[in-house]
Every structure is written in structure tokens, then in C-alpha cells.
Amino acid sequence: MRSLAWSIIRSVSKLPAGSAPPRRWLPAPARRDALGDRLFREKQSKQGLPRRCFCSAIADKAETKKAAADESNPTVETTMATQDLHCHYHMPIFPGSSHRDGAIYKKRLEWESDYGVDITDRTETLLKPSYVDDMTCEMLQIFSLKLAKSPVTASASNGSIELYGFMAARDEYDLKLNYVFNRGREDPVVVQEGSLIQMTGPRRGIAFHCDVLLEFDMRIKNGEREEDDAQLIDGMSEVRGMFMPWEPTPVRLDGDCGAVEVSSALVSNAVAAIVEVIVVSDVRSGLDLSLSSVICAVEAHEFQLFHGSVGDWCGERRRFAIAVTVDTMMHLKFVAGHKGSNGNVKRRCSFRAKINGQVSRRIKLELASILVKVTWAAWPYHMFC
């Protein structure tokens, strides 16, 4: 079964550059039996092209180089894809998967047949507390979302737009929506082209036991009527574990009037750190707070969890989920200060990832006191059976 499953995976991975991803997940036994083989990918393949994405500017040239490389050295299967990192990699969107016109729901039976997903189930996921016999697995970490292309010019309205909607992942744990971004029309986020989009999730870690579906419907508020709003991106795509790098890699989702850049990476042998942060006292008006994280899997990259005013945060619990390799360190960095001030106060605390357990820390700043609680959430054993 193991050799058969791995041969299936190899066959579906050899697609021409620019072609759409396969429309069917492998049967659960095949994915399970092939998992061990996937863990032994050579280090050089970790720098390869993520998912089945492509750079339109170099697709033909890359294919020619790949063919020549395969003849001389079959082991350099994906390294050539890193030669032009300044190009934009694009994630294909499934045809007929748009939400605004209801097309995705008309193909409900097709999604259920191909992926086992009930697309009409809009229930948000929830990961239960871990148990002693729970296990680690490969996980997808989404580090940031960025407005890569905006329909608004820099000279108009300072280049700002009001963005709302959602982006969510569906993994094999329960196939329910795990929101990375979720804002209503009455609570949009103001962003400009090139700026980060403040994420609101995920609620729990994203398991990469097999491929992950990414579902999104993000719109630009335009006036009082919703029907006048512009569509930024809309549809569903597949994040393929076979092509996922270990380094954060930006990939674009292109829409009718703009694009969103998703920076993500694979974290192996991982558990989820559920980080809860609450500002408990001494909040002064106009105080800004920045919270970022560094994990050992990608120590060169510090990614932002939150940045903004804490005036409305006092007493409210903020929750973040971070994928961390077990028995490695996760570092949280807090920066507090008044907007425009150079006298910011910085604090850093570190936590060692475990299969289960919980730990709390109190961070005392001159401007505020912050309570941090980290709960380690592993994955149920039945996922691997």
C-alpha cells in the first residue's frame, strides 16, 4: 500500500507549469501510508516552488531549464524555481467557486464527491483540548496577508480602501471553516496597497496531514449599498503539501480588481500554540501595542500578530494560533508606546513547545500590564489511523 500510495502522489505531482491542481484528494489510507515518505524529502526541495503555483513571466523558461536539469541530474527537481524570486507566484483558483453569484453552492455535490466537503456548512471549527496520547503533525502556518494590488490609486483617498469579508482554511481535521480573516461590512479594515491586512485568526492550527482548501470572499466597501461594493478576490483554492516550502513564501490570489498576497510555510512535527493575550491594567489613552512572534522553524522571520491601539482591548481577550515544532522555542515580542514616539517599551517572553499543557506569564510594562496564556494543542490520534 505504501509504494502504491507514493506512486499515486508522484504521478499527480508531475503537472505542467501553470496547470490547475488536481481536483481530488487521495483516499485517506493512501495519504496516511504516504505520509512517512513525504517526511524524507531532501533539504534542497524545501526551497522549491510552493503548491502548484507558477510565475507567468518565466514559466516557459523554467520548464526548459527543468527538462535539461532532469537529464543531467534528476535530484534537482525544484531548485530552479527559486532563481527569480522577484517574480510573483500565483495560486490557481478553482473555476466555478465564487460566492457572490452562488456558483460555489451550485457545485455542492462536486465538492463533496471530490473533497468530502459540505460547502454549505458554514460552521466555524473548534479544536478540543489535547490529551496525553495526542500527536504532532505537519502544519500550515499563514504568516501574513497583504494587499498586493489595489484598484485605488495612491492619489485617490490617500490610496486607502475599506476591506471586509473572509478567508478561511479547511483541513482534514473536521473540514470546517478556520477563519484567518473575518470582518463584516460594518467593521471593515482600512488598508493601502502594499500594507499588511490585520488577520483575525486562525482559531486553531491548520493541519497539513493532507492538502488544505483555502476559501475566500473579500470585498471593498464602496458607498452605502452592498451591491456597489467591488470584489477583491472570490473563490476557493488548494494548498498542496507536496510543494509547500519550509521558508515563508508569498503567493498571490488574483481577483477582478486586485490581489492578496498570502505568505505561508510548512512547519513539521508541530503542535498549535493557542496564545491568549489580555491587557489587565494601567492602559493609557493613545497607547499602541505591537505583538509579534518568532518560531524556531523560521528564526530569520518575525511575523506580526497584532498592531494597533489597545484602548478598546482592556479586559478583552485576544486569541492567536501559532504552529510550533515540538520541543523548540516560541518567542513573543511586545512593543508598547504612544503613536509617533521613539520611547517604546519592549518585552520578550519565550515558551518551549510541548504536546500538551498550559503556562501563563504576566508582562509588566511602564504603560500597561499584560497577561499571556499559552495552551499547547496537539492532534487527536484518530487523525492518523
CSV table of C-alpha atoms in Angstrom, one decimal:
chain,number,residue,atom,x,y,z
A,1,MET,CA,0.0,0.0,0.0
A,2,ARG,CA,2.8,2.4,0.8
A,3,SER,CA,4.6,2.1,-2.6
A,4,LEU,CA,1.2,2.3,-4.4
A,5,ALA,CA,0.2,5.4,-2.5
A,6,TRP,CA,3.5,7.1,-3.1
A,7,SER,CA,3.4,6.3,-6.8
A,8,ILE,CA,0.0,7.9,-7.0
A,9,ILE,CA,1.3,11.1,-5.3
A,10,ARG,CA,4.3,11.2,-7.7
A,11,SER,CA,2.0,10.9,-10.7
A,12,VAL,CA,-0.3,13.7,-9.6
A,13,SER,CA,2.6,16.0,-8.7
A,14,LYS,CA,4.1,16.0,-12.3
A,15,LEU,CA,1.8,18.5,-13.8
A,16,PRO,CA,2.8,21.1,-16.4
A,17,ALA,CA,3.6,24.5,-15.0
A,18,GLY,CA,0.6,26.7,-14.9
A,19,SER,CA,-1.9,23.9,-14.9
A,20,ALA,CA,-4.7,23.7,-12.4
A,21,PRO,CA,-4.2,21.5,-9.3
A,22,PRO,CA,-5.8,18.0,-9.2
A,23,ARG,CA,-9.4,18.1,-8.2
A,24,ARG,CA,-9.4,15.1,-5.9
A,25,TRP,CA,-7.8,14.4,-2.6
A,26,LEU,CA,-6.2,11.0,-2.3
A,27,PRO,CA,-8.1,8.4,-0.3
A,28,ALA,CA,-7.4,8.6,3.4
A,29,PRO,CA,-5.4,5.3,3.6
A,30,ALA,CA,-3.2,6.4,0.7
A,31,ARG,CA,-2.5,9.8,2.3
A,32,ARG,CA,-1.7,8.1,5.6
A,33,ASP,CA,0.6,5.5,4.2
A,34,ALA,CA,2.4,8.0,2.1
A,35,LEU,CA,3.0,10.4,4.9
A,36,GLY,CA,6.2,8.8,6.1
A,37,ASP,CA,7.7,9.1,2.7
A,38,ARG,CA,6.8,12.7,2.4
A,39,LEU,CA,8.8,13.5,5.6
A,40,PHE,CA,12.0,12.4,4.0
A,41,ARG,CA,12.1,15.0,1.2
A,42,GLU,CA,15.6,16.2,0.6
A,43,LYS,CA,16.5,19.5,2.1
A,44,GLN,CA,17.0,21.2,-1.3
A,45,SER,CA,13.4,20.5,-2.2
A,46,LYS,CA,12.3,22.7,0.7
A,47,GLN,CA,13.3,25.7,-1.3
A,48,GLY,CA,11.1,24.7,-4.2
A,49,LEU,CA,8.1,26.3,-5.8
A,50,PRO,CA,5.2,26.2,-3.3
A,51,ARG,CA,2.0,24.4,-4.2
A,52,ARG,CA,1.3,24.1,-7.9
A,53,CYS,CA,1.9,27.8,-8.5
A,54,PHE,CA,3.7,29.4,-11.4
A,55,CYS,CA,5.3,32.7,-12.4
A,56,SER,CA,3.8,33.7,-15.7
A,57,ALA,CA,6.9,35.6,-16.7
A,58,ILE,CA,9.3,32.6,-16.5
A,59,ALA,CA,7.0,29.6,-16.9
A,60,ASP,CA,8.3,28.5,-20.3
A,61,LYS,CA,11.9,29.3,-19.5
A,62,ALA,CA,11.6,27.4,-16.2
A,63,GLU,CA,10.2,24.3,-18.0
A,64,THR,CA,13.1,24.3,-20.4
A,65,LYS,CA,15.7,24.5,-17.6
A,66,LYS,CA,13.9,21.9,-15.6
A,67,ALA,CA,14.0,19.4,-18.5
A,68,ALA,CA,17.7,20.0,-19.0
A,69,ALA,CA,18.3,19.6,-15.3
A,70,ASP,CA,16.3,16.4,-15.1
A,71,GLU,CA,18.5,14.8,-17.8
A,72,SER,CA,21.8,15.7,-16.2
A,73,ASN,CA,20.8,15.4,-12.5
A,74,PRO,CA,17.3,14.1,-11.6
A,75,THR,CA,17.6,15.1,-8.0
A,76,VAL,CA,17.4,18.8,-8.7
A,77,GLU,CA,13.7,18.7,-9.3
A,78,THR,CA,12.5,22.0,-7.8
A,79,THR,CA,15.6,24.2,-7.1
A,80,MET,CA,15.4,26.0,-10.4
A,81,ALA,CA,12.2,27.6,-9.3
A,82,THR,CA,14.0,29.8,-6.8
A,83,GLN,CA,16.1,31.6,-9.4
A,84,ASP,CA,13.6,34.5,-10.0
A,85,LEU,CA,12.2,35.2,-6.5
A,86,HIS,CA,11.3,38.8,-7.6
A,87,CYS,CA,8.6,37.4,-9.8
A,88,HIS,CA,5.1,36.8,-8.4
A,89,TYR,CA,3.8,33.3,-7.9
A,90,HIS,CA,0.1,32.9,-8.3
A,91,MET,CA,-2.2,30.3,-6.7
A,92,PRO,CA,-4.8,29.0,-9.1
A,93,ILE,CA,-8.5,29.5,-8.1
A,94,PHE,CA,-11.0,26.7,-8.9
A,95,PRO,CA,-13.4,27.6,-11.7
A,96,GLY,CA,-17.0,28.0,-10.6
A,97,SER,CA,-16.0,28.6,-6.9
A,98,SER,CA,-17.2,32.2,-6.5
A,99,HIS,CA,-19.5,33.0,-3.5
A,100,ARG,CA,-21.0,36.3,-4.7
A,101,ASP,CA,-23.0,34.8,-7.5
A,102,GLY,CA,-23.6,31.5,-5.7
A,103,ALA,CA,-21.6,29.4,-8.1
A,104,ILE,CA,-19.7,27.5,-5.4
A,105,TYR,CA,-23.0,26.3,-3.9
A,106,LYS,CA,-24.3,25.1,-7.3
A,107,LYS,CA,-21.3,22.7,-7.4
A,108,ARG,CA,-22.0,21.4,-3.9
A,109,LEU,CA,-22.2,17.7,-4.9
A,110,GLU,CA,-19.0,18.0,-6.9
A,111,TRP,CA,-17.1,19.5,-3.9
A,112,GLU,CA,-18.5,16.7,-1.7
A,113,SER,CA,-17.5,14.0,-4.1
A,114,ASP,CA,-14.0,15.3,-4.8
A,115,TYR,CA,-13.0,16.6,-1.4
A,116,GLY,CA,-15.6,15.3,1.1
A,117,VAL,CA,-16.5,18.9,1.9
A,118,ASP,CA,-20.0,20.1,2.6
A,119,ILE,CA,-19.6,23.6,1.2
A,120,THR,CA,-23.0,24.7,2.7
A,121,ASP,CA,-21.7,24.0,6.2
A,122,ARG,CA,-20.5,27.5,7.4
A,123,THR,CA,-19.7,26.2,10.9
A,124,GLU,CA,-16.5,27.6,12.4
A,125,THR,CA,-14.0,25.0,13.6
A,126,LEU,CA,-13.0,24.3,17.2
A,127,LEU,CA,-10.1,22.2,18.4
A,128,LYS,CA,-10.7,20.5,21.7
A,129,PRO,CA,-8.1,20.4,24.4
A,130,SER,CA,-5.3,17.9,23.8
A,131,TYR,CA,-4.9,14.6,25.6
A,132,VAL,CA,-1.8,12.7,26.6
A,133,ASP,CA,-1.9,10.3,23.6
A,134,ASP,CA,-2.3,13.1,21.0
A,135,MET,CA,0.3,13.5,18.4
A,136,THR,CA,2.2,16.1,16.3
A,137,CYS,CA,1.8,16.5,12.5
A,138,GLU,CA,2.9,18.8,9.7
A,139,MET,CA,1.0,22.1,9.9
A,140,LEU,CA,0.4,25.1,7.6
A,141,GLN,CA,1.3,28.4,9.1
A,142,ILE,CA,0.0,31.6,7.4
A,143,PHE,CA,2.3,34.4,8.5
A,144,SER,CA,0.7,37.3,6.8
A,145,LEU,CA,-1.9,38.7,4.3
A,146,LYS,CA,-1.0,41.7,2.2
A,147,LEU,CA,-2.9,43.9,-0.2
A,148,ALA,CA,-0.7,43.2,-3.2
A,149,LYS,CA,-2.7,45.1,-5.7
A,150,SER,CA,-5.4,47.8,-5.2
A,151,PRO,CA,-7.9,49.3,-7.6
A,152,VAL,CA,-7.5,52.6,-5.8
A,153,THR,CA,-4.5,54.9,-6.8
A,154,ALA,CA,-2.3,56.4,-4.3
A,155,SER,CA,-3.6,59.9,-5.1
A,156,ALA,CA,-7.2,59.0,-4.5
A,157,SER,CA,-8.3,58.9,-0.9
A,158,ASN,CA,-4.7,58.5,0.2
A,159,GLY,CA,-4.8,55.2,-1.6
A,160,SER,CA,-6.9,53.6,1.2
A,161,ILE,CA,-9.7,51.2,0.9
A,162,GLU,CA,-12.2,49.6,3.3
A,163,LEU,CA,-11.8,45.8,3.2
A,164,TYR,CA,-14.2,43.2,4.6
A,165,GLY,CA,-15.1,39.6,4.0
A,166,PHE,CA,-13.4,36.4,4.9
A,167,MET,CA,-10.6,34.0,4.2
A,168,ALA,CA,-10.7,30.5,5.8
A,169,ALA,CA,-8.8,27.2,5.7
A,170,ARG,CA,-10.5,23.7,5.6
A,171,ASP,CA,-8.2,20.9,6.7
A,172,GLU,CA,-8.8,17.2,7.3
A,173,TYR,CA,-9.3,17.6,11.0
A,174,ASP,CA,-13.0,18.4,10.5
A,175,LEU,CA,-13.3,20.2,7.1
A,176,LYS,CA,-15.0,23.2,8.8
A,177,LEU,CA,-14.1,26.9,8.4
A,178,ASN,CA,-11.0,28.0,10.2
A,179,TYR,CA,-11.0,31.8,9.7
A,180,VAL,CA,-7.7,33.6,9.0
A,181,PHE,CA,-9.6,36.8,8.2
A,182,ASN,CA,-13.2,37.5,9.0
A,183,ARG,CA,-14.7,41.0,9.1
A,184,GLY,CA,-18.3,42.2,8.5
A,185,ARG,CA,-19.3,45.1,6.2
A,186,GLU,CA,-19.9,47.3,9.2
A,187,ASP,CA,-16.4,46.6,10.6
A,188,PRO,CA,-14.0,46.8,7.7
A,189,VAL,CA,-10.3,47.2,8.0
A,190,VAL,CA,-8.6,50.2,6.3
A,191,VAL,CA,-5.6,49.2,4.2
A,192,GLN,CA,-3.5,50.6,1.3
A,193,GLU,CA,-1.7,48.8,-1.5
A,194,GLY,CA,1.4,47.1,-0.1
A,195,SER,CA,0.2,47.2,3.5
A,196,LEU,CA,-0.5,44.1,5.7
A,197,ILE,CA,-4.1,43.1,6.3
A,198,GLN,CA,-4.7,42.6,10.0
A,199,MET,CA,-5.6,38.9,10.4
A,200,THR,CA,-8.3,37.8,12.9
A,201,GLY,CA,-7.3,34.1,13.1
A,202,PRO,CA,-6.9,31.3,12.8
A,203,ARG,CA,-8.9,29.9,15.6
A,204,ARG,CA,-6.7,26.8,15.8
A,205,GLY,CA,-3.8,25.3,14.0
A,206,ILE,CA,-4.1,24.2,10.4
A,207,ALA,CA,-3.3,20.5,10.0
A,208,PHE,CA,-1.2,19.5,6.9
A,209,HIS,CA,-1.9,15.8,7.2
A,210,CYS,CA,-3.1,16.2,3.6
A,211,ASP,CA,-3.8,19.1,1.3
A,212,VAL,CA,-5.7,22.1,2.6
A,213,LEU,CA,-8.5,24.1,0.9
A,214,LEU,CA,-8.4,27.9,1.1
A,215,GLU,CA,-11.8,29.6,0.8
A,216,PHE,CA,-12.2,33.3,0.4
A,217,ASP,CA,-14.6,36.2,-0.4
A,218,MET,CA,-13.0,39.6,0.2
A,219,ARG,CA,-14.7,42.8,-0.9
A,220,ILE,CA,-14.1,46.5,-1.0
A,221,LYS,CA,-16.7,48.7,0.6
A,222,ASN,CA,-17.9,51.4,-1.8
A,223,GLY,CA,-20.7,53.6,-0.5
A,224,GLU,CA,-23.9,52.7,1.4
A,225,ARG,CA,-25.2,49.8,-0.8
A,226,GLU,CA,-23.5,46.4,-0.7
A,227,GLU,CA,-24.3,45.7,-4.3
A,228,ASP,CA,-22.0,48.6,-5.2
A,229,ASP,CA,-19.0,47.0,-3.4
A,230,ALA,CA,-16.1,45.9,-5.6
A,231,GLN,CA,-14.9,42.3,-5.5
A,232,LEU,CA,-11.3,41.9,-4.5
A,233,ILE,CA,-10.9,38.1,-4.5
A,234,ASP,CA,-13.6,35.4,-4.5
A,235,GLY,CA,-13.3,31.6,-4.8
A,236,MET,CA,-11.5,28.5,-3.4
A,237,SER,CA,-8.0,27.2,-4.0
A,238,GLU,CA,-6.0,24.2,-2.9
A,239,VAL,CA,-2.7,24.4,-0.9
A,240,ARG,CA,-0.7,21.3,-1.8
A,241,GLY,CA,1.6,19.9,0.8
A,242,MET,CA,3.8,18.2,-1.8
A,243,PHE,CA,5.0,21.7,-2.9
A,244,MET,CA,5.0,23.6,0.4
A,245,PRO,CA,8.3,25.2,1.4
A,246,TRP,CA,9.8,25.4,4.9
A,247,GLU,CA,10.5,29.1,4.4
A,248,PRO,CA,7.7,31.7,4.3
A,249,THR,CA,6.8,32.2,0.7
A,250,PRO,CA,4.5,34.9,-0.7
A,251,VAL,CA,1.9,33.7,-3.2
A,252,ARG,CA,-0.8,35.8,-4.9
A,253,LEU,CA,-4.5,35.3,-5.2
A,254,ASP,CA,-5.7,37.4,-8.1
A,255,GLY,CA,-9.1,38.9,-8.4
A,256,ASP,CA,-11.1,41.1,-10.7
A,257,CYS,CA,-9.8,44.4,-9.3
A,258,GLY,CA,-6.8,43.5,-7.1
A,259,ALA,CA,-4.8,40.8,-5.5
A,260,VAL,CA,-4.0,39.5,-2.0
A,261,GLU,CA,-0.6,38.1,-1.2
A,262,VAL,CA,-0.5,35.1,1.3
A,263,SER,CA,2.8,34.4,3.0
A,264,SER,CA,2.9,30.8,4.4
A,265,ALA,CA,5.1,27.9,5.1
A,266,LEU,CA,5.1,24.3,6.3
A,267,VAL,CA,6.0,23.5,10.0
A,268,SER,CA,6.9,19.9,10.6
A,269,ASN,CA,6.4,17.8,13.7
A,270,ALA,CA,4.2,20.6,15.0
A,271,VAL,CA,1.6,21.4,17.7
A,272,ALA,CA,-0.5,24.5,17.9
A,273,ALA,CA,0.3,27.2,20.5
A,274,ILE,CA,-3.1,28.9,21.4
A,275,VAL,CA,-1.9,32.3,22.6
A,276,GLU,CA,-4.4,34.3,24.6
A,277,VAL,CA,-3.5,37.9,25.5
A,278,ILE,CA,-5.4,40.3,27.8
A,279,VAL,CA,-4.4,43.8,28.8
A,280,VAL,CA,-5.4,43.8,32.5
A,281,SER,CA,-4.5,47.3,33.9
A,282,ASP,CA,-3.0,50.7,33.6
A,283,VAL,CA,-4.0,51.4,30.0
A,284,ARG,CA,-3.3,55.0,29.0
A,285,SER,CA,-5.1,56.8,26.2
A,286,GLY,CA,-3.4,56.7,22.8
A,287,LEU,CA,-1.3,53.7,23.6
A,288,ASP,CA,-0.2,51.5,20.7
A,289,LEU,CA,0.7,47.8,21.1
A,290,SER,CA,2.5,45.6,18.7
A,291,LEU,CA,2.7,41.8,19.2
A,292,SER,CA,4.9,39.6,17.0
A,293,SER,CA,6.3,36.1,17.1
A,294,VAL,CA,9.3,34.1,16.1
A,295,ILE,CA,9.4,30.3,15.9
A,296,CYS,CA,12.5,28.2,15.6
A,297,ALA,CA,11.4,26.7,12.3
A,298,VAL,CA,11.9,30.1,10.6
A,299,GLU,CA,14.0,32.1,13.1
A,300,ALA,CA,15.0,34.7,10.4
A,301,HIS,CA,11.4,35.8,10.1
A,302,GLU,CA,9.5,37.8,12.8
A,303,PHE,CA,5.8,37.9,11.9
A,304,GLN,CA,3.2,40.3,13.3
A,305,LEU,CA,0.2,39.1,15.2
A,306,PHE,CA,-1.3,42.4,16.1
A,307,HIS,CA,-0.5,46.1,15.8
A,308,GLY,CA,-2.9,48.9,16.8
A,309,SER,CA,-4.4,50.8,19.7
A,310,VAL,CA,-5.2,49.0,22.9
A,311,GLY,CA,-7.8,51.5,24.0
A,312,ASP,CA,-10.6,49.0,23.2
A,313,TRP,CA,-8.6,46.0,24.2
A,314,CYS,CA,-8.6,46.4,28.0
A,315,GLY,CA,-10.4,43.5,29.6
A,316,GLU,CA,-10.9,41.8,26.2
A,317,ARG,CA,-9.1,38.5,25.4
A,318,ARG,CA,-7.3,38.3,22.1
A,319,ARG,CA,-6.6,34.8,20.7
A,320,PHE,CA,-3.9,33.6,18.2
A,321,ALA,CA,-2.9,30.2,17.0
A,322,ILE,CA,0.7,29.5,16.0
A,323,ALA,CA,2.3,26.3,14.6
A,324,VAL,CA,5.4,25.4,16.5
A,325,THR,CA,7.7,22.4,16.2
A,326,VAL,CA,7.5,20.4,19.4
A,327,ASP,CA,10.4,20.8,21.8
A,328,THR,CA,11.5,24.1,20.2
A,329,MET,CA,11.1,27.7,21.4
A,330,MET,CA,8.4,30.2,20.5
A,331,HIS,CA,9.2,33.8,21.3
A,332,LEU,CA,6.7,36.6,21.7
A,333,LYS,CA,7.7,40.2,21.4
A,334,PHE,CA,5.7,43.1,22.9
A,335,VAL,CA,6.3,46.7,21.9
A,336,ALA,CA,4.2,49.4,23.6
A,337,GLY,CA,4.3,53.2,23.3
A,338,HIS,CA,2.5,56.2,22.1
A,339,LYS,CA,2.0,56.7,18.4
A,340,GLY,CA,4.9,58.6,16.8
A,341,SER,CA,7.0,58.3,20.0
A,342,ASN,CA,10.6,56.9,20.0
A,343,GLY,CA,10.4,55.8,23.6
A,344,ASN,CA,8.7,52.5,23.1
A,345,VAL,CA,9.0,49.8,25.7
A,346,LYS,CA,9.9,46.3,24.6
A,347,ARG,CA,9.5,43.0,26.3
A,348,ARG,CA,10.1,39.4,25.2
A,349,CYS,CA,9.0,36.1,26.6
A,350,SER,CA,9.7,32.6,25.4
A,351,PHE,CA,7.9,29.2,25.6
A,352,ARG,CA,9.0,25.7,24.9
A,353,ALA,CA,6.5,23.8,22.7
A,354,LYS,CA,5.0,20.6,24.4
A,355,ILE,CA,2.5,18.0,23.4
A,356,ASN,CA,0.1,19.4,26.0
A,357,GLY,CA,0.0,21.7,28.9
A,358,GLN,CA,-0.6,25.3,29.7
A,359,VAL,CA,1.5,28.2,31.0
A,360,SER,CA,0.8,31.8,32.0
A,361,ARG,CA,3.1,34.9,32.2
A,362,ARG,CA,2.4,38.5,33.3
A,363,ILE,CA,4.3,41.1,31.2
A,364,LYS,CA,4.7,44.3,33.2
A,365,LEU,CA,5.3,47.4,31.1
A,366,GLU,CA,5.5,51.0,32.3
A,367,LEU,CA,2.4,51.8,30.3
A,368,ALA,CA,0.4,48.6,30.8
A,369,SER,CA,0.2,45.2,32.4
A,370,ILE,CA,-0.4,42.2,30.1
A,371,LEU,CA,-1.4,38.7,30.9
A,372,VAL,CA,-0.3,36.0,28.4
A,373,LYS,CA,-1.6,32.4,28.5
A,374,VAL,CA,-0.3,29.7,26.1
A,375,THR,CA,-2.1,26.4,25.7
A,376,TRP,CA,-0.5,23.6,23.7
A,377,ALA,CA,-2.9,21.7,21.4
A,378,ALA,CA,-1.7,18.6,19.7
A,379,TRP,CA,-3.7,16.5,17.2
A,380,PRO,CA,-6.0,13.6,18.0
A,381,TYR,CA,-4.6,10.1,17.4
A,382,HIS,CA,-7.6,9.1,15.3
A,383,MET,CA,-6.4,11.5,12.6
A,384,PHE,CA,-3.5,9.2,11.8
A,385,CYS,CA,-5.4,5.9,11.9
